[in-house]
Coordinates of C-alpha atoms in Angstrom, one line a residue:
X1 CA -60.7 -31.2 -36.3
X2 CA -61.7 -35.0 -35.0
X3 CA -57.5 -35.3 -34.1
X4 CA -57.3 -31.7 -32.7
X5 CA -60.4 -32.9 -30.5
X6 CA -58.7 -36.6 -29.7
X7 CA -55.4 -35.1 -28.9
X8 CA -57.1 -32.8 -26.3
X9 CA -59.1 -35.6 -24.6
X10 CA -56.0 -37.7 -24.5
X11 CA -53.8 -34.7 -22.7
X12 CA -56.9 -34.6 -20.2
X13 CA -57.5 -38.3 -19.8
X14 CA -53.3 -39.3 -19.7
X15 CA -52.7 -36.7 -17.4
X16 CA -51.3 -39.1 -15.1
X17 CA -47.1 -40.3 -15.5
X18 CA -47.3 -43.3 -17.9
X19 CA -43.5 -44.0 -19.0
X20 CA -42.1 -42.9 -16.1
X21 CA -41.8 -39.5 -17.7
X22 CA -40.5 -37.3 -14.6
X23 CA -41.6 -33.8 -14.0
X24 CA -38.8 -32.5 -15.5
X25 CA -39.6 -33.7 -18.1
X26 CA -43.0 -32.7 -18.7
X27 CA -42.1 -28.5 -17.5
X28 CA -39.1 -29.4 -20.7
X29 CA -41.9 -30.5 -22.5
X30 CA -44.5 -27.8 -21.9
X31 CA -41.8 -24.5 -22.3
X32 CA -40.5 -25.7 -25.1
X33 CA -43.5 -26.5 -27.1
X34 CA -45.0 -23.3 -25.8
X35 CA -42.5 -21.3 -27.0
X36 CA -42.4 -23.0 -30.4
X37 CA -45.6 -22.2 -30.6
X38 CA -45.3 -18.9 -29.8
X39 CA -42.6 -18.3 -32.7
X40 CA -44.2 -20.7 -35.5
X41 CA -44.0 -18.9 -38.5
X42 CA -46.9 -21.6 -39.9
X43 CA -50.3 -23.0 -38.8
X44 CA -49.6 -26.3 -39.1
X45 CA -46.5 -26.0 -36.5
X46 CA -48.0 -23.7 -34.1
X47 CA -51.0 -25.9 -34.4
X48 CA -49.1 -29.0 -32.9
X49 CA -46.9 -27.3 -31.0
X50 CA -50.2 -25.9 -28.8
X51 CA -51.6 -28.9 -28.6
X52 CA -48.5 -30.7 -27.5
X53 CA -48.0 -28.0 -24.9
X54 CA -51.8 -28.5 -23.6
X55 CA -51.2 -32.0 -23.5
X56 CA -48.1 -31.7 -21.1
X57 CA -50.4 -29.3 -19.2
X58 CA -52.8 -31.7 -18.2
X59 CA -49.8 -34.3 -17.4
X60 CA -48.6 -31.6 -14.9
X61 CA -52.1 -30.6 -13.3
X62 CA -51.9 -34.0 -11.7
X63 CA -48.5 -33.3 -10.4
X64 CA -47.7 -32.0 -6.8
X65 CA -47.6 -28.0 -7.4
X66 CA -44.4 -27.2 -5.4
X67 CA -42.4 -29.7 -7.3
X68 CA -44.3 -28.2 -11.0
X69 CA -42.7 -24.7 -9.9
X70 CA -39.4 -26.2 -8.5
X71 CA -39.0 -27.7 -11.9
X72 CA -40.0 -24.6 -13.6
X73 CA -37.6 -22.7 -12.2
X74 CA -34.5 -25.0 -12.6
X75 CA -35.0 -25.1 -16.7
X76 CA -31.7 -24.6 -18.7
X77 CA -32.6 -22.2 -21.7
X78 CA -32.3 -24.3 -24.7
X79 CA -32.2 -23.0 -28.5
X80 CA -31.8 -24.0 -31.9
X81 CA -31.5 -27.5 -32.5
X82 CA -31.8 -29.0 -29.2
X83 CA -35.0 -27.5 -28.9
X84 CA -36.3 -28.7 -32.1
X85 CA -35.0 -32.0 -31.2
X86 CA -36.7 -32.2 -27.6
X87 CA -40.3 -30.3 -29.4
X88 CA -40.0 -33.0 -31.8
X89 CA -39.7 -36.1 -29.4
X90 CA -42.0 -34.0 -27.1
X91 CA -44.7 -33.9 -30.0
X92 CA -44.4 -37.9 -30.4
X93 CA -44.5 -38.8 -27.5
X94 CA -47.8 -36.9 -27.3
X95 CA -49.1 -38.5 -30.7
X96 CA -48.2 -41.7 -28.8
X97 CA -50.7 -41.1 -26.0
X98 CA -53.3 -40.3 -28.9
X99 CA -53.2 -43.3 -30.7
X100 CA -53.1 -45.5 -27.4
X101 CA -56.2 -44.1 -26.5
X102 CA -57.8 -44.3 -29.9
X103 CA -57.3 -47.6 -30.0
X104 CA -58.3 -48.2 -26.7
X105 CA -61.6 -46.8 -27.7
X106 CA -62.3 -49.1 -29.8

């Protein structure tokens, strides 16, 4: 529960770009998690998978609205192994912003 927690705070408190992630990006990010959330067939997935997505979320509050829906309408449907591949690299680079801030509450 302490990580589900962490993870949170970090989408909240990274909210703003930090590796020159575009927003692109971040809407990729956010459908596909959602969705692989949506159709996790176990806990532990759809567990990550929501917190990943609420993670992007709070990177694309920050963002400019018009360009959040511009982006959101120009995503290519992706399936199947690409969109394991980008949840999967999605997912880390979420885990990444956790552990930053852990250890920079130390």
């Amino acid at each position: 529960m302490k990580n589900v927690v962490s993870l949170v705070l970090a989408s909240i408190l990274v909210a703003a770009p930090a590796h020159a992630q575009t927003v692109n990006d971040d809407v990729r990010c956010l459908v596909v998690t959602s969705a692989v959330g949506e159709q996790a067939e176990n806990e532990p997935t759809r567990k990550v998978a929501n917190l990943t997505a609420a993670f992007y979320m709070g990177r694309l509050d920050g963002r400019v609205p018009a360009t959040v829906a511009a982006a959101l309408k120009s995503q290519p449907a992706v399936a199947g192994t690409a969109a394991l591949g980008i949840f999967k690299a999605c997912a880390a680079r979420a885990q990444g912003a956790q552990a930053r801030l852990r250890a920079e509450s130390r």
